[in-house]
Coordinates of C-alpha atoms and ligand atoms in Angstrom, one line a residue:
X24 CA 0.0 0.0 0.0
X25 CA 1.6 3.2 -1.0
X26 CA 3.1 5.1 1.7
X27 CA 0.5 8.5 1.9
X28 CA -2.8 7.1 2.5
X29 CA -6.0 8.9 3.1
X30 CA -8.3 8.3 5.3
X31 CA -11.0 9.8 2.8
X32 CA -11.0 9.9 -0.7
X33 CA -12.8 11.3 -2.9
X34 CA -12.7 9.9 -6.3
X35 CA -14.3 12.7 -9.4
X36 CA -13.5 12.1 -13.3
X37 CA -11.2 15.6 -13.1
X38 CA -9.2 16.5 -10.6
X39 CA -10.5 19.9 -9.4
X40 CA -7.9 22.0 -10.8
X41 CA -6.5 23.7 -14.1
X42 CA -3.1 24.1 -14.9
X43 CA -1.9 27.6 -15.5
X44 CA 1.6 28.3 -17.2
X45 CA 3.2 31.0 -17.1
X46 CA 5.0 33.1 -19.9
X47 CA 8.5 31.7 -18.7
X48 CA 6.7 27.9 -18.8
X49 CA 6.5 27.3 -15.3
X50 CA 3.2 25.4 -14.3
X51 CA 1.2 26.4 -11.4
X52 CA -2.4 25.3 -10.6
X53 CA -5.9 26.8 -10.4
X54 CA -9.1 25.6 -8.8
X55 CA -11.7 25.5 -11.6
X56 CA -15.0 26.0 -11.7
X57 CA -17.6 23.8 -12.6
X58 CA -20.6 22.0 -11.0
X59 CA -19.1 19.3 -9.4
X60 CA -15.6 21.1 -7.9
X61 CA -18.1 23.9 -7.0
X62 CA -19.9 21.7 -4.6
X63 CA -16.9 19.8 -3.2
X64 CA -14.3 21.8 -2.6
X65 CA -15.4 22.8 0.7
X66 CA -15.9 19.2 1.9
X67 CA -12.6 18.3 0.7
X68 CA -10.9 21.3 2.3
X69 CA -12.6 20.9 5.8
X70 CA -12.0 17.0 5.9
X71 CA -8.5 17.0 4.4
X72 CA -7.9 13.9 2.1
X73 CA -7.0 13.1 -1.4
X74 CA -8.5 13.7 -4.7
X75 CA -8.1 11.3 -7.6
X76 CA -9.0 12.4 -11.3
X77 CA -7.5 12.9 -14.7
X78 CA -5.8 16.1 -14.7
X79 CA -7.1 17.6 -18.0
X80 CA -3.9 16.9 -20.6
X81 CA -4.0 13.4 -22.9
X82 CA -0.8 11.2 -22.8
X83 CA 0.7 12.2 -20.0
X84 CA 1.6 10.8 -16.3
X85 CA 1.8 13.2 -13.7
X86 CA 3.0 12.4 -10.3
X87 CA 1.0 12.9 -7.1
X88 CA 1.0 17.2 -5.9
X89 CA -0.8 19.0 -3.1
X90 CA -2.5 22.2 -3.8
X91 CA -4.4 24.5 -1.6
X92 CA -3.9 21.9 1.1
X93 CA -5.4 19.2 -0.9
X94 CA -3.5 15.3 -1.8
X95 CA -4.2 15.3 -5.6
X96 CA -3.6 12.3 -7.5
X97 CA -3.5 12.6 -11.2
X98 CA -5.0 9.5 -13.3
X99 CA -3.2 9.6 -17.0
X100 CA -5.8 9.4 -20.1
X101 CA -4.1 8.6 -23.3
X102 CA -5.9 10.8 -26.3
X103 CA -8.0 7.5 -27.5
X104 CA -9.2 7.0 -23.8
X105 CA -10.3 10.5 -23.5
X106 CA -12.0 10.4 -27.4
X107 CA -13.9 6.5 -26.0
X108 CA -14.0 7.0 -22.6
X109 CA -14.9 10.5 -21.5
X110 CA -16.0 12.4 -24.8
X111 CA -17.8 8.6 -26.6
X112 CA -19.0 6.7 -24.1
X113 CA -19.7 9.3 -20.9
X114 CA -20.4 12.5 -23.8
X115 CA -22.1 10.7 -26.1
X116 CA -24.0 7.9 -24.3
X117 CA -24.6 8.1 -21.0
X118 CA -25.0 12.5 -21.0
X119 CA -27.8 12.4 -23.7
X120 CA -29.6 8.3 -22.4
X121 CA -29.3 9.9 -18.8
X122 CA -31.2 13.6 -19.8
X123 CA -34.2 11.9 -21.2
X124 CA -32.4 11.3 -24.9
X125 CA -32.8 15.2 -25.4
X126 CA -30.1 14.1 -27.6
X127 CA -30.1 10.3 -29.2
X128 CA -27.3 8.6 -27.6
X129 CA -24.7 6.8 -29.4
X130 CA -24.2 3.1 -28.5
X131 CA -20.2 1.9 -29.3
X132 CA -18.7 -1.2 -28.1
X133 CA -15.3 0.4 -28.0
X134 CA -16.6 3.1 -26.4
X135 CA -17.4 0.7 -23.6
X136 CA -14.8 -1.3 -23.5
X137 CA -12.7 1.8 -22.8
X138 CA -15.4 2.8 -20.0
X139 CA -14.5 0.0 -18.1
X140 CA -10.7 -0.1 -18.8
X141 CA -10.7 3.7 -17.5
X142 CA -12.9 3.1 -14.7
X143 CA -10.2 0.0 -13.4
X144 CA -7.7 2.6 -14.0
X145 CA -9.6 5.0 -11.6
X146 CA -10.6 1.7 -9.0
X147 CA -6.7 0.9 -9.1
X148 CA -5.7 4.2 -7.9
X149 CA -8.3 4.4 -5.4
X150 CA -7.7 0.7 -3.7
X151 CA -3.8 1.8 -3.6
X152 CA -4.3 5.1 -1.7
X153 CA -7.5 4.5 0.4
X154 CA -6.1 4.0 4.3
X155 CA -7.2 0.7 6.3
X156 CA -11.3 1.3 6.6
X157 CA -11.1 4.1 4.7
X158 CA -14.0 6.3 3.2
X159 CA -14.3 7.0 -0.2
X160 CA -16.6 8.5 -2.5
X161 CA -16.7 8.1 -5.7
X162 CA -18.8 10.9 -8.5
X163 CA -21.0 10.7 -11.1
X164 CA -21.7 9.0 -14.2
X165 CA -18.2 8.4 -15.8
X166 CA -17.4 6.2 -12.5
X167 CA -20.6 3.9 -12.3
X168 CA -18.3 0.8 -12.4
X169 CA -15.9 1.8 -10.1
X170 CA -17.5 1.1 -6.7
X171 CA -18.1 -2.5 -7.6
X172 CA -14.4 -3.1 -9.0
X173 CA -13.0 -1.3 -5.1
X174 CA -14.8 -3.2 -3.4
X175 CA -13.6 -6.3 -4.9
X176 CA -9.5 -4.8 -4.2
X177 CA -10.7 -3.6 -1.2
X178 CA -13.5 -5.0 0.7
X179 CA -12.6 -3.3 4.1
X180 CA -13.5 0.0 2.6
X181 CA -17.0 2.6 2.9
X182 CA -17.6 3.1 -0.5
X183 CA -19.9 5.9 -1.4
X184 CA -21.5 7.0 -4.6
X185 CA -23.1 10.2 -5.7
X186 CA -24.7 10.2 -9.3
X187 CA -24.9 14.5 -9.9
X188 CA -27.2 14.0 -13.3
X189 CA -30.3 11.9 -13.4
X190 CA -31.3 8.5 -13.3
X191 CA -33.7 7.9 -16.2
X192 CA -37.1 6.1 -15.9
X193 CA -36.7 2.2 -16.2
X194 CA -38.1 2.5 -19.8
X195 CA -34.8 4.8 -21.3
X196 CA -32.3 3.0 -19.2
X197 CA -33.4 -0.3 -20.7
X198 CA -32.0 0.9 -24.1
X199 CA -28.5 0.8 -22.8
X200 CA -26.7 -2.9 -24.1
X201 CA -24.6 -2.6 -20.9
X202 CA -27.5 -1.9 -18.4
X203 CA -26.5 -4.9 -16.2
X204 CA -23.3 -4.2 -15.6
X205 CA -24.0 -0.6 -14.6
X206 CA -26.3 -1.5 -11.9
X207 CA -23.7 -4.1 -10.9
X208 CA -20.7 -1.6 -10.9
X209 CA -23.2 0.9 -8.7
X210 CA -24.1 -2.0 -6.7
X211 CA -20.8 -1.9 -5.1
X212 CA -21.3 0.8 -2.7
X213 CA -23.0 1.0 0.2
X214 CA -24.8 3.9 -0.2
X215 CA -26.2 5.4 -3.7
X216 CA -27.3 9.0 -3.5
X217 CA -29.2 10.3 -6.0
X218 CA -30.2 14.4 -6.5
X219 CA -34.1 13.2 -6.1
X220 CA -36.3 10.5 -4.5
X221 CA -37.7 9.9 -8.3
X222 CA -34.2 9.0 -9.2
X223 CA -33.5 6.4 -6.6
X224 CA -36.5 4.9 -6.8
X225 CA -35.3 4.4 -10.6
X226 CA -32.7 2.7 -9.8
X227 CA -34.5 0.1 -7.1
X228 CA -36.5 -0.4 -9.4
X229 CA -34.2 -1.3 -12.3
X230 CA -32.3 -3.2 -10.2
X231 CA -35.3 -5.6 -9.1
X232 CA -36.3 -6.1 -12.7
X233 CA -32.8 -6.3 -14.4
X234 CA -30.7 -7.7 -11.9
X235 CA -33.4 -9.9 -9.9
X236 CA -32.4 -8.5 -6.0
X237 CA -34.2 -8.3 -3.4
X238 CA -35.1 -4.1 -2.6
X239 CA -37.2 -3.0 0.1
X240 CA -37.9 0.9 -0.1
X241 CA -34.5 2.2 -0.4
X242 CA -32.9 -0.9 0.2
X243 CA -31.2 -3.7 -2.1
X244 CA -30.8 -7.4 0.1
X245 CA -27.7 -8.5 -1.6
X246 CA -27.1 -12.5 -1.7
X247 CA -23.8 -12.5 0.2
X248 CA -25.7 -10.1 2.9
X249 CA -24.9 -7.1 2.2
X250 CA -27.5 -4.1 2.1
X251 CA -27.4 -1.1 -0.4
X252 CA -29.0 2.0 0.2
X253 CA -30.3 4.0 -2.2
X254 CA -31.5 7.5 -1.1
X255 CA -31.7 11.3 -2.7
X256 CA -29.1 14.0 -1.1
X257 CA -30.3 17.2 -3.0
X258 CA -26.7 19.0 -3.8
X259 CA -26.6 22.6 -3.0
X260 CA -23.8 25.3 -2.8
X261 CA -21.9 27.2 -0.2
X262 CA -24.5 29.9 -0.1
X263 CA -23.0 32.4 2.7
X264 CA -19.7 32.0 0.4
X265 CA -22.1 33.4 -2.4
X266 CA -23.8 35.9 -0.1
X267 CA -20.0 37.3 1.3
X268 CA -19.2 38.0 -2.4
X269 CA -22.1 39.4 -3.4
X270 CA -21.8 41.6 -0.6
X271 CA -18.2 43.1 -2.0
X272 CA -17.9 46.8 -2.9
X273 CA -16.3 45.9 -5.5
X274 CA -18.7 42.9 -6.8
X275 CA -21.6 45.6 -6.5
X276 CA -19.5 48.1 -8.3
X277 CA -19.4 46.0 -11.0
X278 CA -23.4 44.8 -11.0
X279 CA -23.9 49.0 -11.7
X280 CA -21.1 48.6 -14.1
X281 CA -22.9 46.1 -16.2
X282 CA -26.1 47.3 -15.9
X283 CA -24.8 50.7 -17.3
X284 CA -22.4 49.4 -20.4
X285 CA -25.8 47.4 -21.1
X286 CA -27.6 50.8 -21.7
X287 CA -29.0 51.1 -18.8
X288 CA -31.9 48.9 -19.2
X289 CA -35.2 48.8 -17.0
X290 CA -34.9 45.1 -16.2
X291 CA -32.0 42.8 -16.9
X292 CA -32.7 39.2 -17.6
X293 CA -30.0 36.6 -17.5
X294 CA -28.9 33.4 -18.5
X295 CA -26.0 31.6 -17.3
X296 CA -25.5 28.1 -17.8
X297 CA -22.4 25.5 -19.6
X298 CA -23.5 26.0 -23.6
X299 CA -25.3 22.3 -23.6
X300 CA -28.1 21.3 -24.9
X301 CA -29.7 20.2 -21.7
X302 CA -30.3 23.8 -20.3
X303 CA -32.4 24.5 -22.8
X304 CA -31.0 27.9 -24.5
X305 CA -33.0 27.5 -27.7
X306 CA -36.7 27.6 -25.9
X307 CA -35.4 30.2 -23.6
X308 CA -34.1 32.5 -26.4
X309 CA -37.3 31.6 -28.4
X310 CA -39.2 33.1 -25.3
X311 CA -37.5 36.0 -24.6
X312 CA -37.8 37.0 -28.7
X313 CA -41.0 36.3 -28.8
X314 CA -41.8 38.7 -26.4
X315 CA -39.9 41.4 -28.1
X316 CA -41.6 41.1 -31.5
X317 CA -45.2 40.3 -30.0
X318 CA -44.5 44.1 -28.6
X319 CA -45.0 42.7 -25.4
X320 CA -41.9 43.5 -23.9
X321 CA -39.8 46.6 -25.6
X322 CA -36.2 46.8 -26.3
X323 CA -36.2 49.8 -24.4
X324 CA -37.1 48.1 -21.6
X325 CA -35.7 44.9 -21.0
X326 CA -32.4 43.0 -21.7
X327 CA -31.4 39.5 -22.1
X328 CA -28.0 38.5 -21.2
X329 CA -26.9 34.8 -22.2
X330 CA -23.5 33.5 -20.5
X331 CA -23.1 30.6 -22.0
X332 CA -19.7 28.8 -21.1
X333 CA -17.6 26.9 -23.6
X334 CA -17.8 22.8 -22.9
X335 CA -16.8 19.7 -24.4
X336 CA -16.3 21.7 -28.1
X337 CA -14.9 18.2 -29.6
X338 CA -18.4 16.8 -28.7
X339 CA -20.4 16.7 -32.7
X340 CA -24.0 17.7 -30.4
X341 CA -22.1 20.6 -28.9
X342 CA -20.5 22.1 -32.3
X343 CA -23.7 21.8 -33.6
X344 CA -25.8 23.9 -30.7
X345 CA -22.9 26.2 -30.7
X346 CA -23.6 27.1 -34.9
X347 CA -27.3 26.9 -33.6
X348 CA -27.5 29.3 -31.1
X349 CA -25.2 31.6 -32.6
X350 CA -27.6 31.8 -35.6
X351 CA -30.6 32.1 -33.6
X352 CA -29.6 35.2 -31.6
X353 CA -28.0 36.9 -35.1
X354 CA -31.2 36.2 -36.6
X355 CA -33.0 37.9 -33.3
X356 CA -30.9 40.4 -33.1
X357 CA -31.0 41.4 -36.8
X358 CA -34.8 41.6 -36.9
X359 CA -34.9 43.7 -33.7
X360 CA -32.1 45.4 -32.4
X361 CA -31.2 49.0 -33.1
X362 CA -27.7 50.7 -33.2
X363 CA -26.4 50.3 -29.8
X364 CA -29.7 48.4 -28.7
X365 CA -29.6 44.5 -28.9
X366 CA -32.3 42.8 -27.4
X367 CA -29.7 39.6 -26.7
X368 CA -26.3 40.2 -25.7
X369 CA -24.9 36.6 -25.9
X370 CA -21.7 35.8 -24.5
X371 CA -20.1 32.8 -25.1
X372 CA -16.8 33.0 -22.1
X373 CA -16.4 31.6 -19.0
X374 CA -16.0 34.3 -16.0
X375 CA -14.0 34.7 -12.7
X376 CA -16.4 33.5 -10.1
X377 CA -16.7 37.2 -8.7
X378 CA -17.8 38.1 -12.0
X379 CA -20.7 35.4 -11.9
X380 CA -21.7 37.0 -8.3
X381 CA -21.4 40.5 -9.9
X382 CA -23.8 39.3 -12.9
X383 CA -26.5 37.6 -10.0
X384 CA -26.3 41.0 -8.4
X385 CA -27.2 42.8 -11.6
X386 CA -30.0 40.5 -12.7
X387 CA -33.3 41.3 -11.8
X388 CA -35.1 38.1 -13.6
X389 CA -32.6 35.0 -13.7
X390 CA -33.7 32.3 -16.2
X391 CA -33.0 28.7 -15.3
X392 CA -35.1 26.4 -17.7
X393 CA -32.9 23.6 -18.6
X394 CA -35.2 20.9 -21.0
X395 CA -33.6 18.4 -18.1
X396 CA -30.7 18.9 -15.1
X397 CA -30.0 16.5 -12.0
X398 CA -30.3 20.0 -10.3
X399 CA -28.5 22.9 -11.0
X400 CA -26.6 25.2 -9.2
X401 CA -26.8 28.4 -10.7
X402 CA -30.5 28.9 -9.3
X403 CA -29.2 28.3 -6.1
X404 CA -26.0 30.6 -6.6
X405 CA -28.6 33.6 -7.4
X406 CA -31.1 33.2 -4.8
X407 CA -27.9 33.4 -2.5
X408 CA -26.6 36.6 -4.0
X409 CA -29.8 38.1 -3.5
X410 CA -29.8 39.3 0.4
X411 CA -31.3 42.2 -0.8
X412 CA -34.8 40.1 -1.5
X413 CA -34.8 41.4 -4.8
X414 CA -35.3 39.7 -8.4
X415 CA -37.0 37.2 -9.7
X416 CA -36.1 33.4 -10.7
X417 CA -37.8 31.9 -13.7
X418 CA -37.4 28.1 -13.3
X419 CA -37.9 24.9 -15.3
X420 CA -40.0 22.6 -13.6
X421 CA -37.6 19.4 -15.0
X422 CA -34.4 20.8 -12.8
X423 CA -34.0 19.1 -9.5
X424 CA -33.9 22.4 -7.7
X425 CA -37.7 22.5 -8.4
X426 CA -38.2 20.2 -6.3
X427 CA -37.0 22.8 -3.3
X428 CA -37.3 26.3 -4.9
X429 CA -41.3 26.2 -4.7
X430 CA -41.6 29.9 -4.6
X431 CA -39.7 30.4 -8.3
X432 CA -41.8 31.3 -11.1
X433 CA -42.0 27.4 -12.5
X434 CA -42.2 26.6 -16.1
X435 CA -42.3 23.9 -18.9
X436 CA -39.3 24.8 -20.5
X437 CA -41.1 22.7 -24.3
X438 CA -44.1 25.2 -23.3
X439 CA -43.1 28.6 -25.7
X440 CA -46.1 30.5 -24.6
X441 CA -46.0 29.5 -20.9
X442 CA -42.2 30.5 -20.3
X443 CA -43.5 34.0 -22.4
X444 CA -45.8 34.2 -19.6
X445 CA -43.5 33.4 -16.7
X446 CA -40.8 35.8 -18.0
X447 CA -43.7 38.5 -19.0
X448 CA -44.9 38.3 -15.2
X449 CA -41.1 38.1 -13.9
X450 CA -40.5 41.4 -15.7
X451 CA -43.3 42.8 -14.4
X452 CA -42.8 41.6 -10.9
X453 CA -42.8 44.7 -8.6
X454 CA -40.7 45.3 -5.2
X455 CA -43.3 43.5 -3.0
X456 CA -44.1 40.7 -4.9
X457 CA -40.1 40.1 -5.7
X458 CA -39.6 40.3 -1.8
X459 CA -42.4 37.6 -1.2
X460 CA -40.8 35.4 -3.3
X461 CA -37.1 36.2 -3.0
X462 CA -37.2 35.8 1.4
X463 CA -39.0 32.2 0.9
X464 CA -36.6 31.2 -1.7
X465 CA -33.6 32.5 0.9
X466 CA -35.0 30.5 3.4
X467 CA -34.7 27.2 1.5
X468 CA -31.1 28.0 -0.1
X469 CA -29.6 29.4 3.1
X470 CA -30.5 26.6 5.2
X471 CA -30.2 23.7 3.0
X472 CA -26.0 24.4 2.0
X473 CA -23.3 22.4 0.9
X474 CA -22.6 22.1 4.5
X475 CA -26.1 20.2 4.8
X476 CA -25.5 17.9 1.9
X477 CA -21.9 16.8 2.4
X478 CA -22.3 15.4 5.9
X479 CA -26.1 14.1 5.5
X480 CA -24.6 11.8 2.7
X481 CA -21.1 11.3 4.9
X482 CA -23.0 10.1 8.2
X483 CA -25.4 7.7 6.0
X484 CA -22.1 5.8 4.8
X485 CA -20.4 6.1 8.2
X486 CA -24.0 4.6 9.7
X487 CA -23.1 1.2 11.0
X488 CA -22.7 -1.3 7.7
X489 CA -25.9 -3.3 7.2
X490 CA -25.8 -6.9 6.8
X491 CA -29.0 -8.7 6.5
X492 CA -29.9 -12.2 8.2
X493 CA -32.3 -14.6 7.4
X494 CA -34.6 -12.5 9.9
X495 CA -34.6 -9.2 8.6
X496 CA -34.3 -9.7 4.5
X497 CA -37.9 -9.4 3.3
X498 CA -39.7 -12.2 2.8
X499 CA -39.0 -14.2 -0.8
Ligands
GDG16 C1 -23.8 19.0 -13.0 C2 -25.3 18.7 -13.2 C3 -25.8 19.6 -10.9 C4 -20.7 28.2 -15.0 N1 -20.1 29.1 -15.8 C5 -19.1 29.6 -15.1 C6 -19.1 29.0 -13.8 N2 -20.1 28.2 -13.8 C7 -20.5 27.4 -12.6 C8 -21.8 27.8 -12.0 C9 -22.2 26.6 -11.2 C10 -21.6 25.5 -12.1 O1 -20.6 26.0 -12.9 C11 -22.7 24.9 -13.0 O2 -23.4 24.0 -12.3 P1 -24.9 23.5 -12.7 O3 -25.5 22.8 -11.5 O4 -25.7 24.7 -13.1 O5 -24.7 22.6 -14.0 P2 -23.7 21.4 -14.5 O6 -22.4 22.0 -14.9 O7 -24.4 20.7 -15.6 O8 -23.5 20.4 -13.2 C12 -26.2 19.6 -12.4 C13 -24.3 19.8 -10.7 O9 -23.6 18.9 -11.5 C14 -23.9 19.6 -9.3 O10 -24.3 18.3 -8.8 O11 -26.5 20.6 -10.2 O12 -27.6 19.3 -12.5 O13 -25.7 18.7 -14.6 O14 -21.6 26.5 -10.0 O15 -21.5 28.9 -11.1 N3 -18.2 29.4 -12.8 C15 -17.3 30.3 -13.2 N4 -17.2 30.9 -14.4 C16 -18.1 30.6 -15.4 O16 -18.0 31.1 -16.5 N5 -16.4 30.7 -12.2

């Protein structure tokens, strides 16, 4: 067993860094934004531990660093492994099968083969730097086999597993060729959590009809005794790290900054979301035009800001929503705009994160309608930027955070003329009704943080290990 072991270790498809050289070649590193680094940097930080994921560069093997604190351990991808593995069969099959086939996923037996080769990559690493008993939890959808092939190196270990997307309905799932061996690879945790309920009762279910277990509620009686939990953990953000930043002179100075270099405009509405064609860009834009050229809303009067940061651009689905979006708002903004007066200023750039809190801050009506999301954090990041119970958050019924921001205006993002009603009455919203709103929305996101998530899922996989007997497995 290597020498550094961790007593927790957290095992992600990146590593939560990006490298930075310098004009004289020397490399540091960078914590990078990004959904899932968002969420667990905290956790990481206040357990201390190590990290294991690819480190973002093909064919090369880096040796184990520390940064900011944290052990990170750098798994090597050669380019064909990150073309099969990450971009083919995590990308292209599991993304698009996962989202409700938004997008028809592609089904490649190389890609697969790869899959698992990676993931016993990942599952090697793990089994040689886990400590004696250790606790390690493993993310996400590119790592479904990797709890089952631990377990079988290292069957003294905790193994957790948190899937951040969704799990589809039986029906969709049932496509995949490789179905069984998924819910065997999950299988070897001891706790599955899931963003919502719906989801892990999914997965019980699937794994009754496909792999003929026992399940009881959120239980799976397996035969060598061992129990499996399967539970929802709702992921949320470090909201009073949001809140401080929002609350920076210098973040507010630059919400009036934008607001001004944007003409001014009576409401700002904004977008911000990875360009993918989950979040549902092309309704929202379809929306927000609509209302413009129905003379509903004026260009005079209200804004529409799209971030819309760049992601996997090797991926065919993603090129193609890039050309399609970028037609669709020149096409918008053609018809409509005026000298010095676009109706959709579309930005296609990532941002410092105090830029992010700086666009919240400006916002007075975020849009958040992805078509399908396991959850999504930007609604959350708003509503914790907004101590000042203002704006309004115009949210897709089909993201997990619906399930907990009730007071959001909620939409059917494949609805045109409902979301052009939701956004209409957003605009509209005045002081009183943005406050009503806004403090309920607070209440949810301020008390229900990271914080809340992390250790709700740690305590559950630190819970005594169930075994069933005879006794207690339900009855055959
Ligand atoms: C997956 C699931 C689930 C975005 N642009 C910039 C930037 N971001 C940050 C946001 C936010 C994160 O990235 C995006 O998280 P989301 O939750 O919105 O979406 P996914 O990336 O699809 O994340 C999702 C999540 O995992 C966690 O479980 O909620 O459902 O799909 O934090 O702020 N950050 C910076 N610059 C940008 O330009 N700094």
């Amino acid at each position: 067993m290597a020498k550094n072991t961790a007593e927790f270790v957290v095992i992600a498809n990146r590593l939560p860094v990006d490298r930075v050289v310098a004009p004289d070649g020397t490399t540091t590193w960078r914590t990078s934004p990004g959904g899932l680094v968002t969420a667990l940097e905290p956790v990481m930080r206040r357990e201390g531990g190590a990290w294991i994921g690819w480190h973002g560069a093909p064919d090369e093997d880096l040796k184990p660093f520390e940064h900011g604190g944290l052990q990170l351990e750098p798994v090597p991808l050669s380019e064909s492994e990150v073309v099969e593995y990450y971009e083919g069969f995590s990308n292209g099959t599991l993304w698009p099968l996962y989202h409700d086939v938004i997008a028809p996923p592609s089904f490649h037996r190389e890609w697969w083969e790869t899959y698992v080769r990676v993931n016993r990559r990942f599952a090697e690493r793990a089994a040689a730097v886990a400590a004696p008993d250790a606790v390690v939890w493993v993310q996400d959808y590119q790592l479904q086999l990797v709890p089952a092939m631990l377990r079988e190196l290292r069957p003294d270990l905790r193994i957790g597993f948190f899937l951040h997307i969704p799990f589809p309905p039986t029906e969709l799932f049932q496509q995949l060729p490789w179905r069984k061996e998924i819910l065997e690879g999950l299988l070897g945790a001891d706790l599955v959590g899931f963003q919502q309920n719906g989801a892990a009762q999914n997965f019980i279910r699937l794994v009754r009809q496909r792999v003929g277990h026992k399940t009881h509620r959120d239980a799976v009686y397996l035969p060598d005794g061992r129990v499996v939990m399967a539970r929802a953990y709702p992921i949320s953000i470090d909201a009073a790290g949001f809140e401080e930043m929002a609350r920076r002179p210098e973040v507010i100075a630059r919400a009036a900054e934008i607001r001004e270099s944007l003409g001014s405009p009576k409401v700002l509405v904004l977008g911000i979301d990875r360009l993918d064609y989950t979040k549902g860009l092309r309704q929202r834009i379809r929306a927000f035009g609509e209302l413009i050229t129905d003379g509903a809303v004026h260009v005079d009067d209200a804004v529409f800001v799209q971030v819309a940061t760049p992601s996997r651009e090797r991926v065919q689905q993603y090129k193609l929503l890039r050309d399609d979006i970028d037609r669709l708002v020149g096409r918008l903004n053609g018809d409509v705009g005026r000298i010095g007066q676009q109706p959709v200023t579309y930005l296609h750039a990532s941002y410092p994160r105090e830029e992010m809190a700086a666009f919240y801050r400006a916002a007075d009506v975020m849009v958040v309608t992805p078509l399908r999301d396991g959850m999504n954090l930007v609604a959350k990041e708003y509503v914790a930027c907004r101590y000042d119970d203002r704006g309004s958050l115009v949210l897709s019924e089909f993201a997990g955070a619906a399930a907990e921001l009730k007071a959001a205006y909620q939409v059917n993002p494949y609805d045109i003329n409902g979301m052009k009603a939701a956004l209409l009455e957003a605009i509209k919203a005045g002081p009183k009704e943005q406050s009503r709103r806004m403090k309920s929305l607070r209440k949810q996101v301020m008390e229900n943080d990271i914080d809340l998530w992390a250790n709700g899922f740690l305590s559950d996989l630190n819970a005594e290990p169930t075994t069933h007997t005879k006794r207690t497995r339900p009855v055959e």
